[in-house]
Coordinates of C-alpha atoms and ligand atoms in Angstrom, one line a residue:
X1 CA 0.0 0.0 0.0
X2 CA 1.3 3.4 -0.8
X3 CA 2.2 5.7 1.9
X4 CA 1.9 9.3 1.6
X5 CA 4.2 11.7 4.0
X6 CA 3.0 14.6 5.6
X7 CA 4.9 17.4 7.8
X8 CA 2.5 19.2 10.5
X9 CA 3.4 22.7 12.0
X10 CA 1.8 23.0 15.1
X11 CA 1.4 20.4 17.9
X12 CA -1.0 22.5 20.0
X13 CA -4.9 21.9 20.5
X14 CA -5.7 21.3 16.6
X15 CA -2.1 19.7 15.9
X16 CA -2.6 17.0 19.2
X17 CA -5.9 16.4 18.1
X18 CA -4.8 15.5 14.1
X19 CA -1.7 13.4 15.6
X20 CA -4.5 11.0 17.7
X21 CA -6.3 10.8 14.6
X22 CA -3.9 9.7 12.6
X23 CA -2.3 7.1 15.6
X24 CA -6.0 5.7 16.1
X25 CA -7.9 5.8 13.1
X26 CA -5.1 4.6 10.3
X27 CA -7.0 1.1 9.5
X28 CA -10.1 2.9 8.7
X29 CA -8.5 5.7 6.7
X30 CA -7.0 3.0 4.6
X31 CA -10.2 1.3 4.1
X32 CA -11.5 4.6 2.8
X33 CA -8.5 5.6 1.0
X34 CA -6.5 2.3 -0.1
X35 CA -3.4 4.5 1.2
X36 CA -1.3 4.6 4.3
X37 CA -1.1 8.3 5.9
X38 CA 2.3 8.9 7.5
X39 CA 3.4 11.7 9.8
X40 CA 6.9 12.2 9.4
X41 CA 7.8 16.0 10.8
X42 CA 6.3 17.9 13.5
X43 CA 7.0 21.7 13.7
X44 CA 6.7 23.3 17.7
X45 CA 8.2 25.7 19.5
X46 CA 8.8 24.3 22.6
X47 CA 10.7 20.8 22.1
X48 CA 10.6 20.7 25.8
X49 CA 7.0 20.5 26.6
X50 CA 5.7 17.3 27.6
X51 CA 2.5 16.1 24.8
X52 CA -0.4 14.5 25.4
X53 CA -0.1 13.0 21.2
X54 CA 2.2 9.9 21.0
X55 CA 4.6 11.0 18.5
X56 CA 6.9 7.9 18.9
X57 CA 9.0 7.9 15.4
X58 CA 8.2 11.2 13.9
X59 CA 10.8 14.0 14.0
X60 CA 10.1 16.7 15.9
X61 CA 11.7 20.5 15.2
X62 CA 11.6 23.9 16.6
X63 CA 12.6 24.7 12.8
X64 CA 9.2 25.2 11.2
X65 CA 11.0 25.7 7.4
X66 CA 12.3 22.1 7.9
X67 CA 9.0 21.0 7.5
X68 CA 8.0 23.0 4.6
X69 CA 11.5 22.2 2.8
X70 CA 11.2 18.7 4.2
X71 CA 12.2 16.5 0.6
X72 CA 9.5 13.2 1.5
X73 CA 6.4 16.1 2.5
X74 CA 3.9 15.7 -0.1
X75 CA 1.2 17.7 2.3
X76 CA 1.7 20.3 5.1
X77 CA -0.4 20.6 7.3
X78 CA -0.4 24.2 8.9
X79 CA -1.8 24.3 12.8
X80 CA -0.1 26.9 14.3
X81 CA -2.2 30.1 13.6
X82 CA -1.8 33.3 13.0
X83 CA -1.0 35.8 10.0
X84 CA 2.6 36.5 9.6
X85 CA 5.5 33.0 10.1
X86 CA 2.4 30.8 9.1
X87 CA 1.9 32.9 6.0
X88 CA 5.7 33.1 4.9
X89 CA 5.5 29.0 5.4
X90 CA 2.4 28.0 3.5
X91 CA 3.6 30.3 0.6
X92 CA 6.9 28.6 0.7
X93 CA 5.3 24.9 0.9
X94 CA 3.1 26.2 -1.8
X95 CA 6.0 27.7 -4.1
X96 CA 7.8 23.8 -3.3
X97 CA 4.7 22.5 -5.0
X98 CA 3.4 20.9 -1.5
X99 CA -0.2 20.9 -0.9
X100 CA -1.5 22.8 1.7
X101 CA -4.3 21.6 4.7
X102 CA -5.0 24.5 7.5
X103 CA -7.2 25.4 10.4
X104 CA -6.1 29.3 9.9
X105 CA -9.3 31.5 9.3
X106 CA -7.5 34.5 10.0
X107 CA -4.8 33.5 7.4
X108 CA -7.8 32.3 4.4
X109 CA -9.6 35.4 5.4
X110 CA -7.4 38.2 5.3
X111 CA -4.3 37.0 2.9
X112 CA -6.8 33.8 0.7
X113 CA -6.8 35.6 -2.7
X114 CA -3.2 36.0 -2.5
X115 CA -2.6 32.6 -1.4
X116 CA -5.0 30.8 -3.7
X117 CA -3.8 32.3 -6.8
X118 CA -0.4 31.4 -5.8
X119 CA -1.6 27.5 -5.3
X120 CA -3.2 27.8 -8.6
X121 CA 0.1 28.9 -10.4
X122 CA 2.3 26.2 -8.5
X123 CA -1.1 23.5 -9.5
X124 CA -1.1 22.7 -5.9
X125 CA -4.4 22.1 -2.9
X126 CA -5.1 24.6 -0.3
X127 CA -7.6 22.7 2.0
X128 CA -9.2 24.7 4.9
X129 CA -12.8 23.0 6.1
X130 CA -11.1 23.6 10.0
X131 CA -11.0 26.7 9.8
X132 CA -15.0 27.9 9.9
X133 CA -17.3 26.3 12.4
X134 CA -14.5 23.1 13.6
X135 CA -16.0 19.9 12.9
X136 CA -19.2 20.6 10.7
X137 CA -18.1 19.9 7.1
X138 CA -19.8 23.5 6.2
X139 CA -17.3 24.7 3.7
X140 CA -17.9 20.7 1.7
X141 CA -21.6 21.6 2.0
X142 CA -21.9 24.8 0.5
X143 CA -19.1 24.5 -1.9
X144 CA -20.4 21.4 -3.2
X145 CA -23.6 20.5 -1.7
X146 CA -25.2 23.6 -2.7
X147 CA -23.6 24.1 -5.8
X148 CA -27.1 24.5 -7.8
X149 CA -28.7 27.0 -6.0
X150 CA -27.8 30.7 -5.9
X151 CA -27.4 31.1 -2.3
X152 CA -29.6 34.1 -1.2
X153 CA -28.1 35.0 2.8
X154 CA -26.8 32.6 5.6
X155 CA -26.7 33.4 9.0
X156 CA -25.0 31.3 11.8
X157 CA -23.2 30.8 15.9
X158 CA -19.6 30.3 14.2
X159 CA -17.9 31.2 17.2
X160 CA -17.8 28.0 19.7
X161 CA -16.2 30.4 22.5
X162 CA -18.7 33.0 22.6
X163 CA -21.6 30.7 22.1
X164 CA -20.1 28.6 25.0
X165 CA -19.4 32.2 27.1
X166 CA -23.3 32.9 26.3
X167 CA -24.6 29.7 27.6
X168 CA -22.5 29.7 30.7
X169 CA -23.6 33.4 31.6
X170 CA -27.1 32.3 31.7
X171 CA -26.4 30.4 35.4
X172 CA -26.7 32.7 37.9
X173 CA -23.6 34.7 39.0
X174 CA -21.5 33.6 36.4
X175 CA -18.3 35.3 35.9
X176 CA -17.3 36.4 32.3
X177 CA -13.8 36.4 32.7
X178 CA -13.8 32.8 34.6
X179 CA -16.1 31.0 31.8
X180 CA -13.8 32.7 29.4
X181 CA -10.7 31.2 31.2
X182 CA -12.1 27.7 31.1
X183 CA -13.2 27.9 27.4
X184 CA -9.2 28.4 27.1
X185 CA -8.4 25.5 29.2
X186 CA -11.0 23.3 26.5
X187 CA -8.9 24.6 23.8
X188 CA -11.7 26.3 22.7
X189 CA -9.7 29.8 22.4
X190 CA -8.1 31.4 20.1
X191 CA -4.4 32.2 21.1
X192 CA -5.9 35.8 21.6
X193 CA -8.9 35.4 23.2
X194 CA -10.0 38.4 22.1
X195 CA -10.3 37.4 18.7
X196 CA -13.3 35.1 20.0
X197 CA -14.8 37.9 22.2
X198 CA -14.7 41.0 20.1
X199 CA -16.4 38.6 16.6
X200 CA -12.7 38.9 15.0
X201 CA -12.8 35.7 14.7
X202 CA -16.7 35.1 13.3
X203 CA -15.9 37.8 11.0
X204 CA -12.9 36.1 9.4
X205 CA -15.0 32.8 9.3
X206 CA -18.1 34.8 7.6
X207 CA -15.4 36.5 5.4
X208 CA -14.3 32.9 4.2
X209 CA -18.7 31.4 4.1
X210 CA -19.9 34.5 2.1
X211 CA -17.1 34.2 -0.6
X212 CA -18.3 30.7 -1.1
X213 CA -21.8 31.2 -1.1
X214 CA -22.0 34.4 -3.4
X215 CA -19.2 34.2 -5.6
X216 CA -17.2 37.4 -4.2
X217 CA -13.5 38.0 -3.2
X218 CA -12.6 37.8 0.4
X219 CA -13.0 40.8 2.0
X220 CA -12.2 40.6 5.6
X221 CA -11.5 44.5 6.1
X222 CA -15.8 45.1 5.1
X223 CA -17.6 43.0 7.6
X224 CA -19.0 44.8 10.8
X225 CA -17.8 43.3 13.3
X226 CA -19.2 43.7 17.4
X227 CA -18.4 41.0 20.0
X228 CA -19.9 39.9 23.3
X229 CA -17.9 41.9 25.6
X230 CA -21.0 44.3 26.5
X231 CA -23.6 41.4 26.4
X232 CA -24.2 41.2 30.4
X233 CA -26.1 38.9 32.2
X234 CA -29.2 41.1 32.6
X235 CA -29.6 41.4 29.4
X236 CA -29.3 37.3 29.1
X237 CA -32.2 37.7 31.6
X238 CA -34.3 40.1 30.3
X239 CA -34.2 38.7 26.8
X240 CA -34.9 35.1 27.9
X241 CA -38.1 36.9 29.7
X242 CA -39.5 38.2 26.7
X243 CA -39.2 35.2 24.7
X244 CA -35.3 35.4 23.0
X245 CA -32.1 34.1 23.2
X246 CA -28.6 36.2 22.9
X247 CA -26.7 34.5 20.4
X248 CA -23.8 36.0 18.4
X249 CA -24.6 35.4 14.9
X250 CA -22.6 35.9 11.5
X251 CA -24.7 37.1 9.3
X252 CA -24.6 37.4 5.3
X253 CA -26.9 38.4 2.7
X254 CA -27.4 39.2 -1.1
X255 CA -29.1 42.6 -1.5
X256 CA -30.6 44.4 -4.4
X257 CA -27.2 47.4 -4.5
X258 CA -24.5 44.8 -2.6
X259 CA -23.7 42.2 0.6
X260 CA -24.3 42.7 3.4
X261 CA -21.6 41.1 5.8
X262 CA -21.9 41.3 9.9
X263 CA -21.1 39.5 12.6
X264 CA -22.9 40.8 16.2
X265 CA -24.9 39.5 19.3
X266 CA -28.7 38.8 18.8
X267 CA -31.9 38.3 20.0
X268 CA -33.5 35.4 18.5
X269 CA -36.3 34.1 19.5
X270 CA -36.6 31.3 21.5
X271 CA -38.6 28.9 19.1
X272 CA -36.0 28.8 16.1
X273 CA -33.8 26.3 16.2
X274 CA -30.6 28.2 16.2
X275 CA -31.9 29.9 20.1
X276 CA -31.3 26.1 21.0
X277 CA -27.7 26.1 19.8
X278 CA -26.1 26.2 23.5
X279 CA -22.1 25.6 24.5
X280 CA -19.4 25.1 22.1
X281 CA -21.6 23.8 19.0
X282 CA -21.7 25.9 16.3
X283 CA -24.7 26.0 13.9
X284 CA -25.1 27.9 10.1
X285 CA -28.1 28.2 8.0
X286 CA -27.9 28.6 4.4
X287 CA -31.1 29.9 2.5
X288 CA -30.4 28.4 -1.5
X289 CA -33.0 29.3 -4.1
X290 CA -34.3 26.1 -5.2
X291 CA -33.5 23.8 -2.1
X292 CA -35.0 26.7 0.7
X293 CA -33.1 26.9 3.9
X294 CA -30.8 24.3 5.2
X295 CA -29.0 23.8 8.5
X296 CA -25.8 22.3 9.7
X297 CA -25.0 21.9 13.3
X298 CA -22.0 20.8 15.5
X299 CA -19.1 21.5 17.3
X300 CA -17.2 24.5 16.1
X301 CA -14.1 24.2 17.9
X302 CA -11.6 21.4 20.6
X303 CA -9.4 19.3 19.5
X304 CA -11.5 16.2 18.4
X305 CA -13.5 17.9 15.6
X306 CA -11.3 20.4 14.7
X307 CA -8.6 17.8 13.6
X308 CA -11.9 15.2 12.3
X309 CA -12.5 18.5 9.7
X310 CA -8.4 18.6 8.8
X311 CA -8.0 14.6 8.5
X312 CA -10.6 14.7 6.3
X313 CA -9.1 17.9 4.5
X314 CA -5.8 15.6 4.3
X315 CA -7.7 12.4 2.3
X316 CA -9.6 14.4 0.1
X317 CA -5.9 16.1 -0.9
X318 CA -4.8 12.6 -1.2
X319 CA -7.5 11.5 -3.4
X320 CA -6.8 14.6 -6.1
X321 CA -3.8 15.5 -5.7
X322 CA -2.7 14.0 -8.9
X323 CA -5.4 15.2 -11.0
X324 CA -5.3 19.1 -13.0
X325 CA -6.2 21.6 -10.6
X326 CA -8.4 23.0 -13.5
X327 CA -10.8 19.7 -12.7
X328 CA -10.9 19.8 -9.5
X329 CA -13.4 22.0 -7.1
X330 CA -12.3 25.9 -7.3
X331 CA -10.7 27.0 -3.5
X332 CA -13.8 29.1 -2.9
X333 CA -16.0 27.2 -5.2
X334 CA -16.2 29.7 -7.9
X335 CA -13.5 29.9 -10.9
X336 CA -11.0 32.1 -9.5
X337 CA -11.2 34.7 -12.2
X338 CA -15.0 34.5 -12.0
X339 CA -15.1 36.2 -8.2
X340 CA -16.6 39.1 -8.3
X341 CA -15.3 42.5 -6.3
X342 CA -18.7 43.5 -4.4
X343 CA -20.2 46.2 -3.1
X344 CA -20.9 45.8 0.8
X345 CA -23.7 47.6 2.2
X346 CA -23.3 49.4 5.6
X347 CA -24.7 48.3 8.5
X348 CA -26.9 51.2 9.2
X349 CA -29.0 50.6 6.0
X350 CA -30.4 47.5 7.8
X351 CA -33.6 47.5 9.4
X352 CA -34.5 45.4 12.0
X353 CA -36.6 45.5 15.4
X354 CA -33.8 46.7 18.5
X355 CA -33.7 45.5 21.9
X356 CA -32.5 49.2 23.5
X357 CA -31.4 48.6 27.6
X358 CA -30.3 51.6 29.5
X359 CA -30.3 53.1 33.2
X360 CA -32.7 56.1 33.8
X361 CA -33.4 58.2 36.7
X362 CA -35.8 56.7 38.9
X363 CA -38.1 59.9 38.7
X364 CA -41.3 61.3 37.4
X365 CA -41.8 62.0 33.8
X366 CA -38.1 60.6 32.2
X367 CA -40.2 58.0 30.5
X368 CA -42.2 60.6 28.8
X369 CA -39.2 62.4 27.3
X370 CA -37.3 59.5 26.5
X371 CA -40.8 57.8 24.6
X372 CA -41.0 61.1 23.0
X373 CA -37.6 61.4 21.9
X374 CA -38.1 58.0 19.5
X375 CA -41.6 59.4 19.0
X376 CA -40.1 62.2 17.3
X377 CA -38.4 59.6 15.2
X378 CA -41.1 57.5 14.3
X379 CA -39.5 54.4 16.2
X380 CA -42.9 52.4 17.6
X381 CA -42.2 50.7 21.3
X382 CA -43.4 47.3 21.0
X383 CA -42.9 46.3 24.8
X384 CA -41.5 48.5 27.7
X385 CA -40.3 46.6 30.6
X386 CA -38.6 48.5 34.1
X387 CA -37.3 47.7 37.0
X388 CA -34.8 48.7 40.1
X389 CA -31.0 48.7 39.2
X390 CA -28.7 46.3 40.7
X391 CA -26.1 48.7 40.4
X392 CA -27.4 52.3 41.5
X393 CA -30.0 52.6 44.1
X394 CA -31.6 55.8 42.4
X395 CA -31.6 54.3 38.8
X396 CA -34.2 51.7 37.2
X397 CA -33.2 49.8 34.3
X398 CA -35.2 50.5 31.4
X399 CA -35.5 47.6 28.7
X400 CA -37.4 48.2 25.5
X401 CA -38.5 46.4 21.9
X402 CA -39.2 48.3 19.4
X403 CA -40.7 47.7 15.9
X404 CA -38.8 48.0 12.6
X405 CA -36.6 50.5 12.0
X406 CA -33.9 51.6 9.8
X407 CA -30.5 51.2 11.6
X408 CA -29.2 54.9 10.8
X409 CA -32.8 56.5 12.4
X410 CA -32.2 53.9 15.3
X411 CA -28.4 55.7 15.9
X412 CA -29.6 58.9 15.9
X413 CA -32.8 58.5 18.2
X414 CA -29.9 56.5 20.8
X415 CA -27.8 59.9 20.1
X416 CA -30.6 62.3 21.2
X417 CA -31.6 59.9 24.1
X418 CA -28.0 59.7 25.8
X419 CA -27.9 63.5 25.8
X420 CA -30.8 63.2 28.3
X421 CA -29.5 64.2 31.9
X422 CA -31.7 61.2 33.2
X423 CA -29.5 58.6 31.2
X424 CA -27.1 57.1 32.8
X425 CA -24.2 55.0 31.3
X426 CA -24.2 53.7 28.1
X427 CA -27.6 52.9 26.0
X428 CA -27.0 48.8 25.5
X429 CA -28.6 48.3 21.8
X430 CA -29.2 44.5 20.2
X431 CA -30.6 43.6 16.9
X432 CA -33.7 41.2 16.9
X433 CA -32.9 38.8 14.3
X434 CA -36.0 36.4 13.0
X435 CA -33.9 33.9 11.0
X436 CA -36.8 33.6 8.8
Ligands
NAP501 P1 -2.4 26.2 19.9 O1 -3.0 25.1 20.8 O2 -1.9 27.5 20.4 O3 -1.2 25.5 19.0 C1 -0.4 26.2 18.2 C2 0.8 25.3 17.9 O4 1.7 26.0 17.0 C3 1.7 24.9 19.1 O5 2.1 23.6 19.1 C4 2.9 25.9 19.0 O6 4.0 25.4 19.6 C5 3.0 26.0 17.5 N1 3.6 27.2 17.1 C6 3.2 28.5 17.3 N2 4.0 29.4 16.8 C7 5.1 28.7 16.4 C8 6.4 29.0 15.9 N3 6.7 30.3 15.7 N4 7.2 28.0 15.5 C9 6.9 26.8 15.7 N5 5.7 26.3 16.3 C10 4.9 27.3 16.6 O7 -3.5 26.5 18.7 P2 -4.7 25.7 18.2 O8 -5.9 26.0 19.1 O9 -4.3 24.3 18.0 O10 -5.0 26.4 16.8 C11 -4.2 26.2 15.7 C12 -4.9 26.8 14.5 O11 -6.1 26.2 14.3 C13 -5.2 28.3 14.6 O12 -5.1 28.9 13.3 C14 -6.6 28.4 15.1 O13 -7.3 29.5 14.7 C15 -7.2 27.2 14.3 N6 -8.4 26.5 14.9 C16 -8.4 26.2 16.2 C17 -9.5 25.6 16.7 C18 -9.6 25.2 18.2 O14 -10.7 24.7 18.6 N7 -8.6 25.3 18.9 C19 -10.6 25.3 15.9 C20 -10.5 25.6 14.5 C21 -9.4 26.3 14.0 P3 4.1 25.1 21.2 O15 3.1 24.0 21.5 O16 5.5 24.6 21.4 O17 3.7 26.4 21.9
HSE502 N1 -11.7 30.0 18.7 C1 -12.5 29.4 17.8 C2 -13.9 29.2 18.3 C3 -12.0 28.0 17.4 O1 -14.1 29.3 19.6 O2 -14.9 29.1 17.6 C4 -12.8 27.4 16.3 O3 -12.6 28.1 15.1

């Protein structure tokens, strides 16, 4: 049976969980494959480090080039994240005509049309399904599975931290920073957390799902992108009371002048299937023309699924790697001369229904002046809901839902409102998304 040799750089979360694979699963791989997968050179920075992954008979470097330059290394495998070494090494693997598996959203979404062009000229693979939404085979699915339908918006949780943060902040006092600190010890995390918590990290996996479903380049720099930080635990509360869940959603769309691209917390309400999305599972919903709206759901990020997504990556590599490139499935599913530079729309021409939550002045007549104020702007209160503060006291917190309204008209009715004396604080403000 033919072996084919790999080199890996990275022996972290993603990289541990590939090496297990590959140790446990080898006699079904080669009943799927009718090849033997061999690991022969793992890149790490700290040789020191004791491992959890057996990697009895593999060299191990603190040399990543050695494994891009390595002579046997038909595929390398890049786990090691971020945007600049990792960069400068796939390039080079791709420029020694080696074909290319990663987990690295941020590296596909902010530096992909660069590096897929280059794979094209050097007829090499660049395979990334780890690197949106871990283990559900979403970039397969739309790339392929949907290939017939003009894919009209798709919305989904495609950050496992923040979905798990949300969940956890639902039990009463739960501490963000502590349920953020064990999401890190699950391997959840990005290196920089704050890539999970500020929807950096949604944002580059939206970048990489709306390129595939519409046809356009990547454009990382144009999505709007707002995290979880501010989401608190009242608000948790006070949604779940009127019927929603927070979730942080990615959300893309095809409009009538553009795209729009954005990735932000949520209210959804409680009887669609993605408000029941809890933890680390990730879930996204694609809306195709003929087939309607489909759903894939599972976990988007830990070691396990992760490297299930990037050993799969690896055999399909294996299995066309020695075909033309030109007949083989397009990096973002589209010809790559065929992607189209779009226009994306800004946020504030959406319109949507707002959850608004602020502190007020416990006194006589501030709910008149702040209903008038979105009066003035035409902005309809669906449901008005009050009650002490926790924090101050002489405040009350004031939540309210109100009815459509264009995003820009929303900003400037918040503007007017916290110039009022009897605001305190920042105005909290969260779209209502229907997922219909
Ligand atoms: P990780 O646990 O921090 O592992 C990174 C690995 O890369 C470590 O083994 C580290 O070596 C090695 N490394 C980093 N810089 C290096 C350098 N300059 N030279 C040599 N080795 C270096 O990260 P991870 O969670 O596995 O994530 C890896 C990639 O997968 C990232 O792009 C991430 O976005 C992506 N991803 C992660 C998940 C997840 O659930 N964790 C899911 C999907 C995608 P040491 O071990 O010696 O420090
Ligand atoms: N940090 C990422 C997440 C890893 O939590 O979703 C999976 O991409």
């Amino acid at each position: 049976m033919k072996t084919v040799k790999i080199g890996l750089l990275g022996l972290g979360t993603v990289g541990g969980g590939t090496v297990d694979i590959i140790n446990n699963t080898m006699p079904e791989i080669q009943r799927r494959l009718g090849q033997n997968i061999e690991i022969v050179i793992i890149a790490m920075r700290d040789l020191n480090r004791s491992r959890s992954a057996d990697t009895t008979g593999i060299q191990l470097t603190d040399i990543p080039a050695e494994v891009v330059n390595h002579p046997d290394v038909e595929i390398v495998v890049e786990l090691m994240g971020g945007t600049g070494l990792a960069k400068e090494l796939i390039e080079t693997a791709i420029q020694n005509g080696k074909h290319v598996v990663t987990a690295n959203k941020a590296l596909i979404a902010e530096h992909g049309n660069g590096l897929f062009a280059l794979a094209k000229k050097h007829n090499v693979i660049v395979n990334y399904e780890a690197a949106v939404t871990g283990g559900i085979p979403v970039i397969k699915a739309l790339r392929e599975g949907l290939a017939a339908n003009k894919i009209e918006w798709l919305a989904g949780i495609i950050n496992g931290t923040g979905n798990y943060i949300l969940t956890e902040m639902k039990e009463p006092g739960a501490d963000f920073a502590k349920v953020l600190q064990v999401a890190q010890e699950l391997g959840y995390a990005e290196a920089d957390p704050t890539f999970d918590v500020e929807g950096i990290d949604a944002a580059h996996k939206l970048t990489i799902l709306a390129s595939i479903a519409f046809g356009i380049k990547l454009q990382f720099d144009k999505v709007y992108t707002e995290g979880i930080s501010k989401v608190s635990a009242d608000d948790i509360r006070f949604a779940e009371q009127l019927g929603y869940e927070i979730k942080h959603l990615g959300m893309a769309s095809r409009l009538e002048n553009g795209y729009s691209l954005r990735v932000h917390p949520a209210l959804v309400p409680n009887t669609v299937l993605m408000a029941n999305v809890s933890g680390v599972m990730n879930a996204v919903m694609a809306y195709g023309d003929h087939v309607g709206a489909t759903m894939y759901y599972g976990a988007g990020a830990g070691a396990g699924p992760t490297a299930s997504s990037v050993v799969a990556d690896i055999i399909d590599v294996i299995r066309w790697k020695d075909q033309p490139l030109a007949d083989q499935v397009p990096s973002l599913g589209f010809a790559l001369d065929q992607l189209q530079s779009a226009p994306v729309v800004s946020v504030e021409e959406i319109e949507t229904c707002y959850y608004i939550r602020c502190f007020v002045k416990d006194n006589a007549g501030v709910l008149v002046k702040i209903t008038t104020i979105l009066a003035d702007s035409n902005i309809n209160i669906e449901h008005l809901y009050q009650e002490p503060s926790t924090q101050k006291p002489s405040d009350a917190t004031l939540v309210m839902i109100t009815n459509k309204v264009k995003e820009s008209k929303l900003n400037l009715a918040l503007s007017a409102l916290s110039q009022l004396k009897e605001v305190d604080g920042e105005i909290m403000r969260i779209r209502i998304e229907t997922l219909g």
